[in-house]
PDB file of C-alpha atoms and ligand atoms in Angstrom:
ATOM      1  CA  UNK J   1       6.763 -14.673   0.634  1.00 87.00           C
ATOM      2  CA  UNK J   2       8.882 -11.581   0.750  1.00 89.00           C
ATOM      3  CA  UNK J   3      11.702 -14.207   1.332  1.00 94.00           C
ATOM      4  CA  UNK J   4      10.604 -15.743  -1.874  1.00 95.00           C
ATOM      5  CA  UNK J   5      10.704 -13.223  -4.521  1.00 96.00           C
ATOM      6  CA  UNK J   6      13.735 -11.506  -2.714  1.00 96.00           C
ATOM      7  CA  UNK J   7      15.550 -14.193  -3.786  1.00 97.00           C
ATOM      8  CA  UNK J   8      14.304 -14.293  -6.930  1.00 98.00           C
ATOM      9  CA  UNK J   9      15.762 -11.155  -7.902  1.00 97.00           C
ATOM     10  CA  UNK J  10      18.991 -11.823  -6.379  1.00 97.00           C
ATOM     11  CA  UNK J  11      18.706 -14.488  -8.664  1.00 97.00           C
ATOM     12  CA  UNK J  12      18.515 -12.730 -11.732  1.00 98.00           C
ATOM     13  CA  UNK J  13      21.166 -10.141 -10.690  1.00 97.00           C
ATOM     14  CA  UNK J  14      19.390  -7.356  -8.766  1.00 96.00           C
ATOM     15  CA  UNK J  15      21.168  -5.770  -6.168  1.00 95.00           C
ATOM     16  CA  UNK J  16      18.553  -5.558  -3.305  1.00 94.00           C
ATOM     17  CA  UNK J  17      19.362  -3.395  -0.540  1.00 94.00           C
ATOM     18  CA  UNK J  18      16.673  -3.448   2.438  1.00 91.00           C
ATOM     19  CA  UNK J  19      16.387  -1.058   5.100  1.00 92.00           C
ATOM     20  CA  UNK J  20      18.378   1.730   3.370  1.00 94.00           C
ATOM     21  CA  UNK J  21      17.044   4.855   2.033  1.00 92.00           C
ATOM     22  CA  UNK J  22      18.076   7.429  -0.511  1.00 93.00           C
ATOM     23  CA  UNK J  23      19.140  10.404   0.951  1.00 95.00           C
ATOM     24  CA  UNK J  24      20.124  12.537  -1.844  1.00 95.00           C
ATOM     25  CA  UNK J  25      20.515  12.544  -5.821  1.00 93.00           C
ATOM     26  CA  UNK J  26      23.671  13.992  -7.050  1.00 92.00           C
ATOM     27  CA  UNK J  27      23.707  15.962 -10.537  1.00 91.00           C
ATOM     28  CA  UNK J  28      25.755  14.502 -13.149  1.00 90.00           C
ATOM     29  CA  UNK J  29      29.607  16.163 -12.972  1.00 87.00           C
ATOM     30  CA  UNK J  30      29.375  18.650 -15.895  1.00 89.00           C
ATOM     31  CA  UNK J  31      25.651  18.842 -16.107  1.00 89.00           C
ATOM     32  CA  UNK J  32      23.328  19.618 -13.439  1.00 88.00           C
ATOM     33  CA  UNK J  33      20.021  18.739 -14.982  1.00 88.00           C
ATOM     34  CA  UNK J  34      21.442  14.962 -15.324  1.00 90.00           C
ATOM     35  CA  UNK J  35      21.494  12.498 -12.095  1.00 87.00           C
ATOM     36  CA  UNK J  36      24.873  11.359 -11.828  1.00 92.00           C
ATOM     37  CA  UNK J  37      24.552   9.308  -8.191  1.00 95.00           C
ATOM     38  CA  UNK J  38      22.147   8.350  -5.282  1.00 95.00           C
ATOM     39  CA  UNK J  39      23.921   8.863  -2.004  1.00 96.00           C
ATOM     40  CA  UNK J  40      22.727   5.932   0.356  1.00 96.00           C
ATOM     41  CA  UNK J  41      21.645   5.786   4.539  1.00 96.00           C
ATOM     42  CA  UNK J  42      24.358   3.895   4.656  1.00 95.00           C
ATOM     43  CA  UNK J  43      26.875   6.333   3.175  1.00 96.00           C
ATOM     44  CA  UNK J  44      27.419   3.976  -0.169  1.00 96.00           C
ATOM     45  CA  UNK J  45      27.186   6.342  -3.399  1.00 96.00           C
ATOM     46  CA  UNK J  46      26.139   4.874  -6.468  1.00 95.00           C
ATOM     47  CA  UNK J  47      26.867   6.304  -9.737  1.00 94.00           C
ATOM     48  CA  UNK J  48      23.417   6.218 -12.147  1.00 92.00           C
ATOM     49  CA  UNK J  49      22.629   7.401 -15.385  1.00 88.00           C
ATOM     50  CA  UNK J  50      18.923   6.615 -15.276  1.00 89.00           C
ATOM     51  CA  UNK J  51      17.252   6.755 -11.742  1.00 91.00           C
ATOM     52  CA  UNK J  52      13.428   4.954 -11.455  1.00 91.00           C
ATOM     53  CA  UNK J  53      11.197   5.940  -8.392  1.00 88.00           C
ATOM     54  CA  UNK J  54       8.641   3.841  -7.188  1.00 85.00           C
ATOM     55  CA  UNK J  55       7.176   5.189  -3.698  1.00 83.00           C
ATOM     56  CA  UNK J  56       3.924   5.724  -2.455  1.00 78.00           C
ATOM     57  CA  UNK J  57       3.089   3.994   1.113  1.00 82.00           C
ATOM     58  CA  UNK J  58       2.423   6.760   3.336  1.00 89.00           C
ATOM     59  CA  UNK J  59      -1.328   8.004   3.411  1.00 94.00           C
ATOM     60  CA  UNK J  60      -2.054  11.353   2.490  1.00 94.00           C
ATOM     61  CA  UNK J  61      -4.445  12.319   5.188  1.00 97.00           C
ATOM     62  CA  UNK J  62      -3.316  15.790   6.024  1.00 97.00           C
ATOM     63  CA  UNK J  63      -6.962  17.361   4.135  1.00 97.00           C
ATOM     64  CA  UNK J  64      -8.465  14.825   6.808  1.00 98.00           C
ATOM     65  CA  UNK J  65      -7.118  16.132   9.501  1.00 97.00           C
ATOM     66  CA  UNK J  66      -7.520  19.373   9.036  1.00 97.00           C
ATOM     67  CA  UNK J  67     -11.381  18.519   8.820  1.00 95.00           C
ATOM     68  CA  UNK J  68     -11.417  17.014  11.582  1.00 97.00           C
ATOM     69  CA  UNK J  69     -11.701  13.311  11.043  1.00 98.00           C
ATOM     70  CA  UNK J  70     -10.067  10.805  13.103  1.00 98.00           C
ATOM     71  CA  UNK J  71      -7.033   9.576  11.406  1.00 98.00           C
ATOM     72  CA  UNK J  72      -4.895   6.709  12.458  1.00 97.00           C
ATOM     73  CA  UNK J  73      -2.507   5.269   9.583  1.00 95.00           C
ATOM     74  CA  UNK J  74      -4.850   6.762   7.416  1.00 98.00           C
ATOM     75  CA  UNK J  75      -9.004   7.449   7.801  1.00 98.00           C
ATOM     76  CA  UNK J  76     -10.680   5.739  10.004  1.00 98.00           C
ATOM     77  CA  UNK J  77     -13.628   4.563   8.733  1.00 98.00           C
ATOM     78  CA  UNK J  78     -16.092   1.697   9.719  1.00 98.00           C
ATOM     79  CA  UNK J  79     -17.373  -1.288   7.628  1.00 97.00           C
ATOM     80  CA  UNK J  80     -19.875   0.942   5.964  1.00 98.00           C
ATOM     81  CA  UNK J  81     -16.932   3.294   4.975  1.00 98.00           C
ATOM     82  CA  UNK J  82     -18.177   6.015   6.930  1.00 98.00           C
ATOM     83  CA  UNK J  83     -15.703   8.384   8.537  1.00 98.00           C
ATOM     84  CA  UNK J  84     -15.989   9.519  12.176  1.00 98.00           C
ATOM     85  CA  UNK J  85     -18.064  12.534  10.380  1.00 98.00           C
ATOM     86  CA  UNK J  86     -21.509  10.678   8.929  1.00 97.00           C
ATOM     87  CA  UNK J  87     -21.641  13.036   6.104  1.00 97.00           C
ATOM     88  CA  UNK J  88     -17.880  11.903   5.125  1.00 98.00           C
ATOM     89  CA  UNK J  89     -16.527   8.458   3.514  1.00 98.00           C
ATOM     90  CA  UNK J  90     -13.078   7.380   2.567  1.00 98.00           C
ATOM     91  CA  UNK J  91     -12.437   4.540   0.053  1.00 98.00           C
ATOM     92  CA  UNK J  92      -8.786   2.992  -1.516  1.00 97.00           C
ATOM     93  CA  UNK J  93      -5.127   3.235   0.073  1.00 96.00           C
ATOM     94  CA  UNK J  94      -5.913   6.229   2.126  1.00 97.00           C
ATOM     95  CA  UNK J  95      -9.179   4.199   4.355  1.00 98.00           C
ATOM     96  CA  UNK J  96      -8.627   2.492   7.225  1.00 98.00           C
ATOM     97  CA  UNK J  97     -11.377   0.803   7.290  1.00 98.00           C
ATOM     98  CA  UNK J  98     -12.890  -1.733   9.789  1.00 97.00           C
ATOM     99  CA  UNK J  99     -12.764  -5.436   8.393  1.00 95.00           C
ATOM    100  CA  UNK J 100     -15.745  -7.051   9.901  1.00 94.00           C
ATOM    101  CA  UNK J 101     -14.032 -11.024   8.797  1.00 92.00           C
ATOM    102  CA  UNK J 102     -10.768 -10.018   9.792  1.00 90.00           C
ATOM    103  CA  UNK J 103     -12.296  -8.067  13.113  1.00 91.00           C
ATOM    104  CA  UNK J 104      -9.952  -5.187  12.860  1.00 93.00           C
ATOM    105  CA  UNK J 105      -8.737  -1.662  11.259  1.00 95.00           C
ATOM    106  CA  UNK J 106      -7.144  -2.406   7.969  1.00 95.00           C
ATOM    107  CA  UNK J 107      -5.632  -0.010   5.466  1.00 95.00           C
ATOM    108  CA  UNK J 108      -4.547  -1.944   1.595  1.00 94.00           C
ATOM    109  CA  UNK J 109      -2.934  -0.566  -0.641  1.00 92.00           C
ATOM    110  CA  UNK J 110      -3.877  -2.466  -3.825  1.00 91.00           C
ATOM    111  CA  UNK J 111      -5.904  -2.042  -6.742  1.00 91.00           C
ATOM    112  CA  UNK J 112      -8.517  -4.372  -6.294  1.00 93.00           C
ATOM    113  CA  UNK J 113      -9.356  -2.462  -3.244  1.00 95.00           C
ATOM    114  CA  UNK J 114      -9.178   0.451  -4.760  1.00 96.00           C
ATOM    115  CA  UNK J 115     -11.973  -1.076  -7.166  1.00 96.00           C
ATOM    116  CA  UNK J 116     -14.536  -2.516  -5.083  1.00 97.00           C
ATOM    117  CA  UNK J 117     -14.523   0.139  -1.638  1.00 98.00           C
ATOM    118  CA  UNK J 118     -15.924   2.562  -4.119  1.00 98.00           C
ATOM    119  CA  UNK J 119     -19.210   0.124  -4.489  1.00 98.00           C
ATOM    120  CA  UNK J 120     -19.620   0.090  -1.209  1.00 98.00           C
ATOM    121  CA  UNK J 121     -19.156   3.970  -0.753  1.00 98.00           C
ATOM    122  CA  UNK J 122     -21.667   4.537  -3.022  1.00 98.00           C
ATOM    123  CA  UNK J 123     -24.495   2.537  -1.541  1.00 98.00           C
ATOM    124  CA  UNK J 124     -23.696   3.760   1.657  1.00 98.00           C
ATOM    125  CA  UNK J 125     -24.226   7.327   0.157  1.00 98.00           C
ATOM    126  CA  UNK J 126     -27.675   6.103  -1.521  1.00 98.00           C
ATOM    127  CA  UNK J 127     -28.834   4.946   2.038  1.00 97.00           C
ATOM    128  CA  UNK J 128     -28.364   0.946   1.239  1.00 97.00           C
ATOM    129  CA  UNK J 129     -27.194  -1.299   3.925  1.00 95.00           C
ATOM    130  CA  UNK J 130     -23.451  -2.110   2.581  1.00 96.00           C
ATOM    131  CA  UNK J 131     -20.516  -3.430   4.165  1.00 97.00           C
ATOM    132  CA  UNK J 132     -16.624  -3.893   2.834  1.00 95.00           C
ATOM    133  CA  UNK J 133     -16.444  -7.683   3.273  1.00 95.00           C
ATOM    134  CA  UNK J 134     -13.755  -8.912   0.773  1.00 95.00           C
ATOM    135  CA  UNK J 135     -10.797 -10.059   1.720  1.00 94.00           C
ATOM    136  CA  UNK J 136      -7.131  -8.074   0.487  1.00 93.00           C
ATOM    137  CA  UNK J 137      -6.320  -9.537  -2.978  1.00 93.00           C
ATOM    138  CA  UNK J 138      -3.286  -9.014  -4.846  1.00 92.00           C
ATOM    139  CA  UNK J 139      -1.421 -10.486  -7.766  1.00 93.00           C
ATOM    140  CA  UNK J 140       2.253 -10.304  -9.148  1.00 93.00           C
ATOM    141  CA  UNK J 141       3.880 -11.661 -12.311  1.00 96.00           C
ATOM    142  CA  UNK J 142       7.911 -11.761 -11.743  1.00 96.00           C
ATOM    143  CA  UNK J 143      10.216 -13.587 -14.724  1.00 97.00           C
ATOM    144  CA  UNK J 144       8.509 -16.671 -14.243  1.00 96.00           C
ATOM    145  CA  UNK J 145       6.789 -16.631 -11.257  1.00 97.00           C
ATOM    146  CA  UNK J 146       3.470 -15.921 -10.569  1.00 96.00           C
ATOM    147  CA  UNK J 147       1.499 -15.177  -7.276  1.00 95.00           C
ATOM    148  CA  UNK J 148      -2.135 -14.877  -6.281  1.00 95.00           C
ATOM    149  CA  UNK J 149      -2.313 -13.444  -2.094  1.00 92.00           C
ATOM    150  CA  UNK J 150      -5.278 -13.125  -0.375  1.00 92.00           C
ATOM    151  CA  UNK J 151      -6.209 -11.863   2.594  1.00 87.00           C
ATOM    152  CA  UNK J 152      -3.712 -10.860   4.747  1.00 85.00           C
ATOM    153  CA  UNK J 153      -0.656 -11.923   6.824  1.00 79.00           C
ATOM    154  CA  UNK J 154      -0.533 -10.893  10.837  1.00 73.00           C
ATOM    155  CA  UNK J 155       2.750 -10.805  12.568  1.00 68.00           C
ATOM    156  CA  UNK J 156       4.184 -13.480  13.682  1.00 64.00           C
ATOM    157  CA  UNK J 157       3.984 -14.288  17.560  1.00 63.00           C
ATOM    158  CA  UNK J 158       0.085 -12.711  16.978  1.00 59.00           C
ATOM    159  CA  UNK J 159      -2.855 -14.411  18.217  1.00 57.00           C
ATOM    160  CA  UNK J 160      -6.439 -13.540  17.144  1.00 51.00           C
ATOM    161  CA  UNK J 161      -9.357 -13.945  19.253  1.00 47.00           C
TER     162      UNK J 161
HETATM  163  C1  FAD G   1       5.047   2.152  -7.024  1.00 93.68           C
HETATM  164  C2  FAD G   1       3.686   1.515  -6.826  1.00 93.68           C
HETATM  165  C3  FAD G   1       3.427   0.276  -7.379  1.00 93.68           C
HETATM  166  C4  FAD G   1       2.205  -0.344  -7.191  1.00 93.68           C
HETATM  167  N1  FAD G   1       1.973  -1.581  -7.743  1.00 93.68           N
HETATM  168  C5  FAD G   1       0.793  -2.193  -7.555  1.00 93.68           C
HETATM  169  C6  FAD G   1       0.536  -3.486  -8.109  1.00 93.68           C
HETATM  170  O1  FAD G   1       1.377  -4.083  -8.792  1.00 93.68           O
HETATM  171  N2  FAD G   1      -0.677  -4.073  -7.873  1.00 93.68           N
HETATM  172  C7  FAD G   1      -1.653  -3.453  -7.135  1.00 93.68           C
HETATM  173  O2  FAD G   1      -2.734  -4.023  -6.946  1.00 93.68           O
HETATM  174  N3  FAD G   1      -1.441  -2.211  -6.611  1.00 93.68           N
HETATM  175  C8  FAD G   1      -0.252  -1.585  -6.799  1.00 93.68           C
HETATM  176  N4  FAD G   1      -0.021  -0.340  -6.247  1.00 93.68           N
HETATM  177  C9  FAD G   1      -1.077   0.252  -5.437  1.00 93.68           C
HETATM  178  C10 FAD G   1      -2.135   0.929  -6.281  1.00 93.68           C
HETATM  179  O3  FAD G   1      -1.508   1.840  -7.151  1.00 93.68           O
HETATM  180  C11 FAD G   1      -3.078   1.654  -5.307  1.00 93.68           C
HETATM  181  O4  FAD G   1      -3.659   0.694  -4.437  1.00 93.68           O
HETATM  182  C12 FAD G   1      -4.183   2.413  -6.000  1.00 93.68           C
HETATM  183  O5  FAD G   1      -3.671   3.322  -6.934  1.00 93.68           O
HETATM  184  C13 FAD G   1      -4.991   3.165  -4.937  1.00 93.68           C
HETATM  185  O6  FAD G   1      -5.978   3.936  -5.564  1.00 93.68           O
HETATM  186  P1  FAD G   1      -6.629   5.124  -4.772  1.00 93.68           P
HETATM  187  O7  FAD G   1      -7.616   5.733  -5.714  1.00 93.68           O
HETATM  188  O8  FAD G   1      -7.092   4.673  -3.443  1.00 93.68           O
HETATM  189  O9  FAD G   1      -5.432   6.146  -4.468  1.00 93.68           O
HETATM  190  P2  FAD G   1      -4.499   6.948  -5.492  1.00 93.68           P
HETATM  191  O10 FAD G   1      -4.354   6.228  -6.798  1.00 93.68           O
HETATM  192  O11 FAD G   1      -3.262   7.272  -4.711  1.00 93.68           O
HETATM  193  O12 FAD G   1      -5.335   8.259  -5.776  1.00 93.68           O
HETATM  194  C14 FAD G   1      -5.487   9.272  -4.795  1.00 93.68           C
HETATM  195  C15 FAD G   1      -5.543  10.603  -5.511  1.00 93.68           C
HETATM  196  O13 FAD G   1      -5.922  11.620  -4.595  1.00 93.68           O
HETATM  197  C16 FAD G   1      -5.128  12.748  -4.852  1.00 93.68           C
HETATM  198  N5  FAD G   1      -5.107  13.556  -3.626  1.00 93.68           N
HETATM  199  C17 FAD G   1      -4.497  13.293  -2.462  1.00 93.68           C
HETATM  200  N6  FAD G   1      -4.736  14.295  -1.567  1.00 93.68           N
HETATM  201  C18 FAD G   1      -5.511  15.191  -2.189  1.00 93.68           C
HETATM  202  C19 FAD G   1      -6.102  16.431  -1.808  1.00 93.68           C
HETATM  203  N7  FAD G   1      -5.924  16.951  -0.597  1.00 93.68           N
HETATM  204  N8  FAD G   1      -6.856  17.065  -2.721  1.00 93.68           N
HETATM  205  C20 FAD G   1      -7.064  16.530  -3.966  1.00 93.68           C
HETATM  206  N9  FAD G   1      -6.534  15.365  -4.380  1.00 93.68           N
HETATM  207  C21 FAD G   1      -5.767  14.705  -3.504  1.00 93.68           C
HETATM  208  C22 FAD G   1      -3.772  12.192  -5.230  1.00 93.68           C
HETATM  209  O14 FAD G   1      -3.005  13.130  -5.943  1.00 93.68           O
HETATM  210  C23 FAD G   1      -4.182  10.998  -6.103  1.00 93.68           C
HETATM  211  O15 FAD G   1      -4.348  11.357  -7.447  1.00 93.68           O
HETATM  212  C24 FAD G   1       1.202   0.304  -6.448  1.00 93.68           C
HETATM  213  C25 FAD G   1       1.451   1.574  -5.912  1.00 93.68           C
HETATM  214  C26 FAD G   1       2.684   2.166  -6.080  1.00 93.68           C
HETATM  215  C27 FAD G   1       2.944   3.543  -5.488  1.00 93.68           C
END
């Protein structure tokens, strides 16, 4: 899939560049509160005169570990969305939560998850039997192509019991 819509940008003119990071922003040469270039892993500088940022993957669980709470790619939590303190539950991109279809730990970071953990959260909270059972669900809309994923991809060369 990533194949797919990497291609589909190429396509259409983007420059995609994986595995390479930004290391540094560069002030515009005469005025420092401009960008002027993003300096590149790869030592490539590219001049800009607008910059867009779009990150967010790495889960912020440094408030959970301080508490206390077993972390592992972010909050553990079980299919009741209880953390590894009872009193405790974590819900969205930051939970790790046990998948009780997929039989395993899985942390998603999309919105629909993000929507429906909360349910679940708050009946565990009220004392109601609840469980996370949906499956990962995601959509995109790129120039003309559309995609509906769900569930969830496991690495290749991966067998499940
Ligand atoms: C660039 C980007 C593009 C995305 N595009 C899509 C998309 O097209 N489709 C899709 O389904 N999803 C997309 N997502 C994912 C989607 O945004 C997330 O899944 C969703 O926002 C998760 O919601 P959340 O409430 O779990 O976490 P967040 O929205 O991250 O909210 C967590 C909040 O907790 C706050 N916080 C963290 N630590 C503390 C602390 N110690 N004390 C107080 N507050 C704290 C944070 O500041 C933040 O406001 C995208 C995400 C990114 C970054």
């Amino acid at each position: 899939m990533a194949q797919v819509f990497a291609d589909l940008h190429r396509d259409h003119g983007v420059d995609l560049r994986c595995d390479t990071a930004v290391t540094a922003v560069q002030p515009a040469a005469g005025d420092p509160s401009s960008a002027g270039a993003v300096l590149l892993s790869d030592g490539t500088e590219l001049e800009a005169d607008v910059i867009v940022v779009g990150i967010g993957v790495t889960p912020n669980v440094e408030l959970a570990r301080s508490c206390g709470l077993n972390v592992d790619d972010g909050i553990l939590v079980g299919r009741d969305l209880v953390t590894s303190d009872d009193d405790i539950l974590a819900a969205g991109d930051v939970a790790n939560a046990y998948h009780p279809l997929l039989r395993r730990q899985l942390r998603v970071e999309h919105w629909a998850n993000a929507l429906h953990q909360p349910v679940v959260a708050a009946q565990t909270m009220l004392g109601q039997p609840a469980s996370h059972v949906r499956l990962p669900y995601f959509f995109t809309d790129q120039y003309d192509l559309g995609m509906e994923y769900t569930a969830t991809p496991i690495p290749t060369g991966t067998t499940r019991s």
